[in-house]
CSV table of N, CA and C in Angstrom, one decimal:
chain,number,residue,atom,x,y,z
A,27,MET,N,-35.7,2.9,37.8
A,27,MET,CA,-35.8,4.3,37.9
A,27,MET,C,-34.5,5.0,37.5
A,28,GLU,N,-34.6,6.0,36.6
A,28,GLU,CA,-33.4,6.6,36.1
A,28,GLU,C,-32.8,7.6,37.2
A,29,LYS,N,-31.5,7.6,37.3
A,29,LYS,CA,-30.8,8.4,38.3
A,29,LYS,C,-30.4,9.7,37.7
A,30,SER,N,-30.5,10.8,38.5
A,30,SER,CA,-30.0,12.1,38.0
A,30,SER,C,-28.5,12.2,38.1
A,31,LYS,N,-28.0,13.2,37.4
A,31,LYS,CA,-26.5,13.4,37.5
A,31,LYS,C,-26.1,13.8,38.9
A,32,ALA,N,-26.9,14.5,39.6
A,32,ALA,CA,-26.6,14.9,40.9
A,32,ALA,C,-26.6,13.7,41.9
A,33,GLU,N,-27.5,12.8,41.7
A,33,GLU,CA,-27.5,11.6,42.5
A,33,GLU,C,-26.3,10.7,42.2
A,34,ILE,N,-26.0,10.6,41.0
A,34,ILE,CA,-24.8,9.8,40.6
A,34,ILE,C,-23.5,10.4,41.2
A,35,GLN,N,-23.4,11.7,41.1
A,35,GLN,CA,-22.2,12.4,41.6
A,35,GLN,C,-22.1,12.3,43.1
A,36,ALA,N,-23.3,12.4,43.8
A,36,ALA,CA,-23.3,12.3,45.2
A,36,ALA,C,-22.8,10.9,45.7
A,37,HIS,N,-23.2,9.8,44.9
A,37,HIS,CA,-22.8,8.5,45.2
A,37,HIS,C,-21.3,8.3,44.9
A,38,LEU,N,-20.8,8.9,43.8
A,38,LEU,CA,-19.4,8.8,43.5
A,38,LEU,C,-18.5,9.5,44.5
A,39,ASN,N,-19.0,10.6,45.1
A,39,ASN,CA,-18.3,11.3,46.1
A,39,ASN,C,-18.1,10.5,47.4
A,40,GLY,N,-19.2,9.8,47.8
A,40,GLY,CA,-19.2,8.9,48.9
A,40,GLY,C,-18.3,7.7,48.7
A,41,LEU,N,-18.4,7.2,47.4
A,41,LEU,CA,-17.6,6.0,47.1
A,41,LEU,C,-16.1,6.4,47.1
A,42,TYR,N,-15.8,7.6,46.6
A,42,TYR,CA,-14.4,8.0,46.6
A,42,TYR,C,-13.8,8.0,48.0
A,43,LYS,N,-14.5,8.5,48.9
A,43,LYS,CA,-14.0,8.6,50.3
A,43,LYS,C,-13.9,7.1,50.9
A,44,SER,N,-14.8,6.3,50.7
A,44,SER,CA,-14.8,4.9,51.1
A,44,SER,C,-13.7,4.1,50.5
A,45,LEU,N,-13.6,4.2,49.1
A,45,LEU,CA,-12.6,3.5,48.4
A,45,LEU,C,-11.2,4.0,48.8
A,46,LYS,N,-11.0,5.3,48.9
A,46,LYS,CA,-9.7,5.8,49.3
A,46,LYS,C,-9.2,5.2,50.7
A,47,GLU,N,-10.2,5.3,51.6
A,47,GLU,CA,-9.9,4.8,53.0
A,47,GLU,C,-9.5,3.3,52.9
A,48,THR,N,-10.4,2.5,52.2
A,48,THR,CA,-10.2,1.0,52.1
A,48,THR,C,-8.9,0.7,51.4
A,49,PHE,N,-8.7,1.2,50.2
A,49,PHE,CA,-7.5,0.7,49.4
A,49,PHE,C,-6.2,1.3,49.9
A,50,GLU,N,-6.2,2.5,50.5
A,50,GLU,CA,-5.0,3.0,51.1
A,50,GLU,C,-4.6,2.4,52.4
A,51,SER,N,-5.6,1.6,53.0
A,51,SER,CA,-5.3,1.0,54.3
A,51,SER,C,-4.8,-0.4,54.1
A,52,ILE,N,-4.8,-1.0,52.9
A,52,ILE,CA,-4.3,-2.3,52.6
A,52,ILE,C,-2.8,-2.3,52.8
A,53,PRO,N,-2.2,-3.2,53.6
A,53,PRO,CA,-0.8,-3.1,53.8
A,53,PRO,C,0.1,-3.2,52.6
A,54,PHE,N,-0.3,-4.0,51.6
A,54,PHE,CA,0.5,-4.1,50.4
A,54,PHE,C,0.4,-2.8,49.6
A,55,ASN,N,-0.8,-2.2,49.5
A,55,ASN,CA,-0.9,-1.0,48.8
A,55,ASN,C,-0.1,0.2,49.5
A,56,GLN,N,0.0,0.1,50.8
A,56,GLN,CA,0.8,1.0,51.6
A,56,GLN,C,2.3,0.8,51.2
A,57,THR,N,2.7,-0.4,51.0
A,57,THR,CA,4.1,-0.7,50.6
A,57,THR,C,4.4,0.0,49.3
A,58,LEU,N,3.4,-0.2,48.4
A,58,LEU,CA,3.5,0.4,47.0
A,58,LEU,C,3.4,2.0,47.1
A,59,GLY,N,2.8,2.5,48.1
A,59,GLY,CA,2.6,3.9,48.2
A,59,GLY,C,1.4,4.4,47.4
A,60,LEU,N,0.5,3.6,47.1
A,60,LEU,CA,-0.7,3.9,46.2
A,60,LEU,C,-1.6,5.0,46.9
A,61,THR,N,-1.9,6.0,46.1
A,61,THR,CA,-2.8,7.1,46.6
A,61,THR,C,-3.9,7.3,45.5
A,62,LEU,N,-5.1,7.1,46.0
A,62,LEU,CA,-6.2,7.3,45.0
A,62,LEU,C,-6.3,8.8,44.7
A,63,GLN,N,-6.2,9.1,43.4
A,63,GLN,CA,-6.3,10.5,42.9
A,63,GLN,C,-7.7,10.9,42.5
A,64,SER,N,-8.4,10.0,41.8
A,64,SER,CA,-9.7,10.3,41.2
A,64,SER,C,-10.5,9.1,40.9
A,65,LEU,N,-11.8,9.2,40.7
A,65,LEU,CA,-12.6,8.2,40.2
A,65,LEU,C,-13.8,8.8,39.5
A,66,SER,N,-14.3,8.1,38.6
A,66,SER,CA,-15.6,8.4,37.9
A,66,SER,C,-16.3,7.1,37.7
A,67,GLU,N,-17.4,7.2,37.0
A,67,GLU,CA,-18.2,6.0,36.8
A,67,GLU,C,-17.4,4.9,36.1
A,68,ASN,N,-16.5,5.3,35.2
A,68,ASN,CA,-15.8,4.4,34.4
A,68,ASN,C,-14.3,4.4,34.5
A,69,GLU,N,-13.7,5.0,35.5
A,69,GLU,CA,-12.3,5.1,35.6
A,69,GLU,C,-11.8,5.4,37.1
A,70,VAL,N,-10.7,4.8,37.4
A,70,VAL,CA,-10.0,5.0,38.7
A,70,VAL,C,-8.6,5.3,38.4
A,71,VAL,N,-8.0,6.3,39.2
A,71,VAL,CA,-6.6,6.7,39.0
A,71,VAL,C,-5.9,6.7,40.3
A,72,PHE,N,-4.8,5.9,40.4
A,72,PHE,CA,-3.9,5.9,41.5
A,72,PHE,C,-2.5,6.5,41.1
A,73,THR,N,-1.8,7.0,42.1
A,73,THR,CA,-0.4,7.4,41.8
A,73,THR,C,0.5,6.8,42.9
A,74,PHE,N,1.8,6.7,42.6
A,74,PHE,CA,2.7,6.3,43.6
A,74,PHE,C,4.1,6.8,43.2
A,75,LYS,N,5.0,6.9,44.1
A,75,LYS,CA,6.3,7.4,43.9
A,75,LYS,C,7.3,6.3,44.0
A,76,LEU,N,8.4,6.4,43.2
A,76,LEU,CA,9.5,5.4,43.2
A,76,LEU,C,10.2,5.5,44.6
A,77,ASN,N,10.4,4.4,45.2
A,77,ASN,CA,11.3,4.4,46.4
A,77,ASN,C,12.1,3.1,46.3
A,78,ASP,N,13.2,3.1,47.2
A,78,ASP,CA,14.1,2.0,47.1
A,78,ASP,C,13.5,0.7,47.3
A,79,ARG,N,12.4,0.5,48.0
A,79,ARG,CA,11.8,-0.8,48.3
A,79,ARG,C,11.1,-1.3,47.0
A,80,LEU,N,10.9,-0.5,46.0
A,80,LEU,CA,10.2,-0.9,44.8
A,80,LEU,C,11.1,-1.1,43.6
A,81,LEU,N,12.4,-1.0,43.8
A,81,LEU,CA,13.4,-1.2,42.8
A,81,LEU,C,13.6,-2.6,42.4
A,82,GLY,N,13.6,-2.9,41.1
A,82,GLY,CA,14.0,-4.2,40.6
A,82,GLY,C,15.4,-4.1,40.1
A,83,ASN,N,15.9,-3.0,39.7
A,83,ASN,CA,17.3,-2.8,39.3
A,83,ASN,C,17.8,-1.5,40.0
A,84,PRO,N,18.5,-1.7,41.1
A,84,PRO,CA,18.9,-0.5,41.8
A,84,PRO,C,19.9,0.4,41.1
A,85,TYR,N,20.7,-0.2,40.2
A,85,TYR,CA,21.7,0.5,39.5
A,85,TYR,C,21.1,1.5,38.5
A,86,GLN,N,20.1,1.1,37.9
A,86,GLN,CA,19.4,2.0,36.9
A,86,GLN,C,18.1,2.6,37.4
A,87,LYS,N,17.8,2.3,38.7
A,87,LYS,CA,16.6,2.9,39.3
A,87,LYS,C,15.3,2.5,38.5
A,88,ILE,N,15.2,1.2,38.2
A,88,ILE,CA,14.0,0.7,37.5
A,88,ILE,C,13.1,0.0,38.4
A,89,LEU,N,11.8,0.4,38.3
A,89,LEU,CA,10.7,-0.2,39.1
A,89,LEU,C,10.7,-1.7,38.9
A,90,HIS,N,10.5,-2.5,39.9
A,90,HIS,CA,10.4,-3.9,39.9
A,90,HIS,C,9.1,-4.3,39.2
A,91,GLY,N,9.2,-5.4,38.4
A,91,GLY,CA,8.0,-5.9,37.8
A,91,GLY,C,6.9,-6.3,38.7
A,92,GLY,N,7.2,-6.8,39.9
A,92,GLY,CA,6.2,-7.1,40.9
A,92,GLY,C,5.5,-5.9,41.4
A,93,ALA,N,6.2,-4.8,41.5
A,93,ALA,CA,5.5,-3.5,41.9
A,93,ALA,C,4.6,-3.1,40.8
A,94,ILE,N,5.0,-3.2,39.6
A,94,ILE,CA,4.1,-2.9,38.4
A,94,ILE,C,2.8,-3.8,38.5
A,95,CYS,N,3.0,-5.1,38.6
A,95,CYS,CA,1.9,-6.0,38.7
A,95,CYS,C,1.0,-5.6,39.9
A,96,GLY,N,1.6,-5.4,41.0
A,96,GLY,CA,0.8,-5.0,42.2
A,96,GLY,C,-0.1,-3.8,42.0
A,97,ALA,N,0.5,-2.8,41.4
A,97,ALA,CA,-0.2,-1.5,41.2
A,97,ALA,C,-1.3,-1.7,40.2
A,98,ILE,N,-1.0,-2.5,39.1
A,98,ILE,CA,-2.0,-2.7,38.1
A,98,ILE,C,-3.2,-3.5,38.7
A,99,ASP,N,-2.9,-4.6,39.5
A,99,ASP,CA,-3.9,-5.4,40.1
A,99,ASP,C,-4.8,-4.6,41.0
A,100,ALA,N,-4.1,-3.8,41.9
A,100,ALA,CA,-4.9,-3.0,42.9
A,100,ALA,C,-5.8,-2.0,42.2
A,101,THR,N,-5.3,-1.4,41.1
A,101,THR,CA,-6.0,-0.4,40.4
A,101,THR,C,-7.2,-1.1,39.7
A,102,GLY,N,-7.0,-2.3,39.1
A,102,GLY,CA,-8.1,-3.0,38.5
A,102,GLY,C,-9.1,-3.4,39.6
A,103,GLY,N,-8.7,-3.8,40.7
A,103,GLY,CA,-9.6,-4.1,41.8
A,103,GLY,C,-10.5,-2.9,42.2
A,104,ALA,N,-9.8,-1.8,42.3
A,104,ALA,CA,-10.6,-0.6,42.7
A,104,ALA,C,-11.6,-0.2,41.6
A,105,ALA,N,-11.1,-0.2,40.4
A,105,ALA,CA,-12.0,0.1,39.2
A,105,ALA,C,-13.2,-0.9,39.1
A,106,SER,N,-12.9,-2.1,39.4
A,106,SER,CA,-14.0,-3.1,39.3
A,106,SER,C,-15.0,-2.9,40.5
A,107,THR,N,-14.5,-2.4,41.6
A,107,THR,CA,-15.4,-2.1,42.7
A,107,THR,C,-16.3,-1.0,42.3
A,108,VAL,N,-15.8,0.0,41.7
A,108,VAL,CA,-16.6,1.2,41.3
A,108,VAL,C,-17.6,0.7,40.2
A,109,GLY,N,-17.1,-0.1,39.2
A,109,GLY,CA,-18.0,-0.5,38.1
A,109,GLY,C,-19.1,-1.4,38.7
A,110,ALA,N,-18.8,-2.3,39.6
A,110,ALA,CA,-19.8,-3.1,40.1
A,110,ALA,C,-20.8,-2.3,41.0
A,111,TYR,N,-20.3,-1.4,41.8
A,111,TYR,CA,-21.1,-0.5,42.6
A,111,TYR,C,-22.1,0.3,41.8
A,112,MET,N,-21.5,0.9,40.7
A,112,MET,CA,-22.4,1.7,39.9
A,112,MET,C,-23.5,0.9,39.2
A,113,ASN,N,-23.1,-0.3,38.8
A,113,ASN,CA,-24.1,-1.2,38.1
A,113,ASN,C,-25.2,-1.5,39.1
A,114,MET,N,-24.8,-1.8,40.4
A,114,MET,CA,-25.8,-2.1,41.4
A,114,MET,C,-26.7,-0.9,41.7
A,115,PHE,N,-26.0,0.3,41.8
A,115,PHE,CA,-26.7,1.5,42.2
A,115,PHE,C,-27.7,1.9,41.1
A,116,MET,N,-27.3,1.7,39.8
A,116,MET,CA,-28.2,2.1,38.7
A,116,MET,C,-29.5,1.3,38.6
A,117,ARG,N,-29.4,0.0,39.1
A,117,ARG,CA,-30.5,-0.9,39.0
A,117,ARG,C,-31.2,-1.1,40.4
A,118,ASP,N,-30.9,-0.2,41.3
A,118,ASP,CA,-31.5,-0.3,42.7
A,118,ASP,C,-31.3,-1.7,43.3
A,119,ALA,N,-30.1,-2.2,43.3
A,119,ALA,CA,-29.9,-3.5,43.9
A,119,ALA,C,-30.1,-3.5,45.4
A,120,SER,N,-30.3,-4.7,45.9
A,120,SER,CA,-30.6,-4.9,47.4
A,120,SER,C,-29.3,-4.7,48.2
A,121,PRO,N,-29.5,-4.4,49.5
A,121,PRO,CA,-28.3,-4.2,50.4
A,121,PRO,C,-27.4,-5.5,50.4
A,122,GLU,N,-28.1,-6.6,50.2
A,122,GLU,CA,-27.3,-7.9,50.2
A,122,GLU,C,-26.4,-8.0,49.0
A,123,GLU,N,-26.8,-7.5,47.9
A,123,GLU,CA,-26.0,-7.5,46.7
A,123,GLU,C,-24.8,-6.6,46.9
A,124,PHE,N,-25.0,-5.4,47.5
A,124,PHE,CA,-23.9,-4.5,47.7
A,124,PHE,C,-22.8,-5.1,48.7
A,125,LYS,N,-23.3,-5.9,49.6
A,125,LYS,CA,-22.4,-6.6,50.5
A,125,LYS,C,-21.4,-7.5,49.8
A,126,ARG,N,-21.7,-7.9,48.6
A,126,ARG,CA,-20.8,-8.8,47.8
A,126,ARG,C,-19.5,-8.0,47.5
A,127,LEU,N,-19.6,-6.7,47.4
A,127,LEU,CA,-18.4,-5.9,47.1
A,127,LEU,C,-17.2,-6.0,48.1
A,128,GLU,N,-17.6,-6.5,49.3
A,128,GLU,CA,-16.5,-6.8,50.3
A,128,GLU,C,-15.7,-8.0,49.9
A,129,LYS,N,-16.2,-8.8,49.0
A,129,LYS,CA,-15.5,-10.0,48.6
A,129,LYS,C,-14.9,-9.9,47.2
A,130,ILE,N,-14.7,-8.8,46.7
A,130,ILE,CA,-14.3,-8.7,45.3
A,130,ILE,C,-12.9,-9.2,45.2
A,131,GLY,N,-12.6,-10.0,44.1
A,131,GLY,CA,-11.3,-10.6,43.9
A,131,GLY,C,-10.9,-10.7,42.5
A,132,THR,N,-9.7,-10.9,42.2
A,132,THR,CA,-9.1,-11.0,40.9
A,132,THR,C,-9.4,-12.5,40.4
A,133,VAL,N,-9.9,-12.6,39.2
A,133,VAL,CA,-10.2,-13.9,38.6
A,133,VAL,C,-9.1,-14.1,37.6
A,134,GLY,N,-8.8,-13.1,36.8
A,134,GLY,CA,-7.7,-13.2,35.7
A,134,GLY,C,-7.0,-11.9,35.6
A,135,LEU,N,-5.7,-12.0,35.3
A,135,LEU,CA,-4.9,-10.8,35.2
A,135,LEU,C,-3.9,-11.0,34.1
A,136,HIS,N,-3.8,-10.1,33.2
A,136,HIS,CA,-2.8,-10.2,32.1
A,136,HIS,C,-2.0,-8.8,32.1
A,137,ILE,N,-0.7,-8.9,32.1
A,137,ILE,CA,0.1,-7.7,32.0
A,137,ILE,C,1.1,-7.8,30.9
A,138,ASP,N,1.2,-6.7,30.1
A,138,ASP,CA,2.3,-6.6,29.1
A,138,ASP,C,3.2,-5.5,29.6
A,139,PHE,N,4.5,-5.8,29.8
A,139,PHE,CA,5.5,-4.9,30.1
A,139,PHE,C,6.0,-4.3,28.8
A,140,LEU,N,5.8,-3.0,28.6
A,140,LEU,CA,6.1,-2.4,27.3
A,140,LEU,C,7.5,-1.7,27.3
A,141,ARG,N,7.9,-1.1,28.5
A,141,ARG,CA,9.1,-0.4,28.7
A,141,ARG,C,9.6,-0.6,30.1
A,142,PRO,N,10.9,-0.4,30.3
A,142,PRO,CA,11.4,-0.4,31.7
A,142,PRO,C,10.7,0.6,32.6
A,143,GLY,N,10.5,0.3,33.8
A,143,GLY,CA,9.8,1.2,34.8
A,143,GLY,C,10.7,2.3,35.3
A,144,VAL,N,11.0,3.2,34.4
A,144,VAL,CA,11.9,4.3,34.7
A,144,VAL,C,11.0,5.5,35.0
A,145,GLY,N,11.3,6.2,36.1
A,145,GLY,CA,10.5,7.4,36.4
A,145,GLY,C,10.6,7.7,37.9
A,146,GLU,N,10.0,8.8,38.3
A,146,GLU,CA,10.0,9.2,39.7
A,146,GLU,C,8.6,9.0,40.3
A,147,THR,N,7.6,9.3,39.5
A,147,THR,CA,6.2,9.2,39.9
A,147,THR,C,5.4,8.5,38.8
A,148,PHE,N,4.5,7.6,39.3
A,148,PHE,CA,3.8,6.7,38.4
A,148,PHE,C,2.3,6.9,38.5
A,149,THR,N,1.6,6.8,37.4
A,149,THR,CA,0.1,6.9,37.5
A,149,THR,C,-0.4,5.6,36.9
A,150,CYS,N,-1.4,5.0,37.6
A,150,CYS,CA,-2.0,3.8,37.2
A,150,CYS,C,-3.5,4.0,37.1
A,151,LYS,N,-4.0,3.8,35.9
A,151,LYS,CA,-5.4,4.0,35.6
A,151,LYS,C,-6.1,2.7,35.3
A,152,GLY,N,-7.3,2.6,35.8
A,152,GLY,CA,-8.2,1.4,35.5
A,152,GLY,C,-9.4,1.9,34.9
A,153,MET,N,-9.7,1.3,33.7
A,153,MET,CA,-10.9,1.8,32.9
A,153,MET,C,-11.9,0.6,32.8
A,154,LEU,N,-13.1,0.9,33.0
A,154,LEU,CA,-14.2,-0.1,33.0
A,154,LEU,C,-14.5,-0.5,31.5
A,155,ASN,N,-14.4,-1.8,31.3
A,155,ASN,CA,-14.9,-2.4,30.0
A,155,ASN,C,-16.3,-2.8,30.1
A,156,ARG,N,-16.6,-3.5,31.2
A,156,ARG,CA,-18.0,-4.0,31.4
A,156,ARG,C,-18.2,-4.5,32.8
A,157,ALA,N,-19.3,-4.1,33.4
A,157,ALA,CA,-19.7,-4.6,34.7
A,157,ALA,C,-20.9,-5.5,34.5
A,158,GLY,N,-20.8,-6.8,34.8
A,158,GLY,CA,-21.9,-7.7,34.7
A,158,GLY,C,-22.4,-8.0,36.1
A,159,SER,N,-23.3,-8.9,36.2
A,159,SER,CA,-23.9,-9.2,37.5
A,159,SER,C,-23.0,-9.8,38.5
A,160,LYS,N,-21.9,-10.5,38.0
A,160,LYS,CA,-20.9,-11.1,38.9
A,160,LYS,C,-19.4,-10.8,38.5
A,161,ILE,N,-19.2,-10.6,37.2
A,161,ILE,CA,-17.9,-10.4,36.7
A,161,ILE,C,-17.7,-8.9,36.2
A,162,VAL,N,-16.6,-8.3,36.4
A,162,VAL,CA,-16.3,-7.0,35.9
A,162,VAL,C,-15.0,-7.1,35.1
A,163,SER,N,-15.0,-6.5,33.9
A,163,SER,CA,-13.8,-6.5,33.1
A,163,SER,C,-13.2,-5.1,33.1
A,164,ILE,N,-11.9,-5.0,33.3
A,164,ILE,CA,-11.1,-3.7,33.4
A,164,ILE,C,-9.9,-3.7,32.6
A,165,SER,N,-9.6,-2.6,32.0
A,165,SER,CA,-8.3,-2.4,31.3
A,165,SER,C,-7.5,-1.4,32.2
A,166,MET,N,-6.2,-1.7,32.3
A,166,MET,CA,-5.3,-0.9,33.1
A,166,MET,C,-4.1,-0.4,32.3
A,167,GLU,N,-3.5,0.7,32.8
A,167,GLU,CA,-2.3,1.2,32.2
A,167,GLU,C,-1.5,1.9,33.3
A,168,LEU,N,-0.1,1.8,33.1
A,168,LEU,CA,0.8,2.4,34.0
A,168,LEU,C,1.7,3.4,33.2
A,169,ARG,N,1.8,4.6,33.6
A,169,ARG,CA,2.6,5.6,33.0
A,169,ARG,C,3.5,6.3,34.0
A,170,ASN,N,4.6,6.9,33.5
A,170,ASN,CA,5.4,7.7,34.4
A,170,ASN,C,5.0,9.1,34.3
A,171,GLU,N,5.8,10.0,35.0
A,171,GLU,CA,5.5,11.4,35.1
A,171,GLU,C,5.6,12.1,33.7
A,172,LYS,N,6.3,11.5,32.8
A,172,LYS,CA,6.5,12.0,31.5
A,172,LYS,C,5.5,11.5,30.5
A,173,ASP,N,4.5,10.8,31.0
A,173,ASP,CA,3.4,10.2,30.3
A,173,ASP,C,3.8,9.1,29.3
A,174,VAL,N,5.0,8.4,29.7
A,174,VAL,CA,5.5,7.3,28.9
A,174,VAL,C,4.7,6.1,29.4
A,175,LEU,N,4.1,5.3,28.5
A,175,LEU,CA,3.4,4.1,28.8
A,175,LEU,C,4.4,3.0,29.1
A,176,ILE,N,4.3,2.5,30.3
A,176,ILE,CA,5.3,1.5,30.8
A,176,ILE,C,4.7,0.1,30.7
A,177,ALA,N,3.4,-0.1,31.1
A,177,ALA,CA,2.8,-1.4,31.1
A,177,ALA,C,1.3,-1.2,30.9
A,178,ILE,N,0.6,-2.2,30.3
A,178,ILE,CA,-0.8,-2.3,30.2
A,178,ILE,C,-1.3,-3.6,30.7
A,179,GLY,N,-2.5,-3.7,31.1
A,179,GLY,CA,-3.1,-4.9,31.7
A,179,GLY,C,-4.6,-5.0,31.4
A,180,GLY,N,-5.0,-6.2,31.6
A,180,GLY,CA,-6.4,-6.5,31.5
A,180,GLY,C,-6.8,-7.4,32.6
A,181,GLY,N,-8.0,-7.3,33.2
A,181,GLY,CA,-8.3,-8.1,34.3
A,181,GLY,C,-9.8,-8.4,34.4
A,182,SER,N,-10.1,-9.5,35.0
A,182,SER,CA,-11.5,-9.9,35.3
A,182,SER,C,-11.6,-10.0,36.8
A,183,PHE,N,-12.6,-9.5,37.4
A,183,PHE,CA,-12.8,-9.4,38.8
A,183,PHE,C,-14.2,-9.9,39.2
A,184,ILE,N,-14.3,-10.7,40.2
A,184,ILE,CA,-15.6,-11.3,40.6
A,184,ILE,C,-16.0,-10.6,41.9
A,185,HIS,N,-17.3,-10.5,42.0
A,185,HIS,CA,-17.9,-9.9,43.3
A,185,HIS,C,-19.1,-10.7,43.7
């Protein structure tokens, strides 16, 4: 059965609230300071601010590579949750199938560090490549407040 734009948007609104609550309550995501800004059927956006706990080079105020990896992985996980959810919603999946979203996990992750993590505020975006019946493929990017691309990533997530 084909879904209307209003139905899809209503589900995205509910998913936004649930995803925001879930991902922002994860202790590591709290350490990073990740805040869910937006989501759509094909994209999730988080932001976070530089703080002393995230520095890899305190003299030059450069974001630690582990913080970059963590933000990219978390964003990919959130985007894969949305992609898998929408795939299930569009095909009227059973409640048991939706339950699998509680077990979503990273299967593979690749990150290219393009520039030093210089900035005050960072935006991490996850974009859906494909949502299959068990595996979701996501592309991610991290930019600073000046829209400078710092890192890109690709990931596979299982649900």
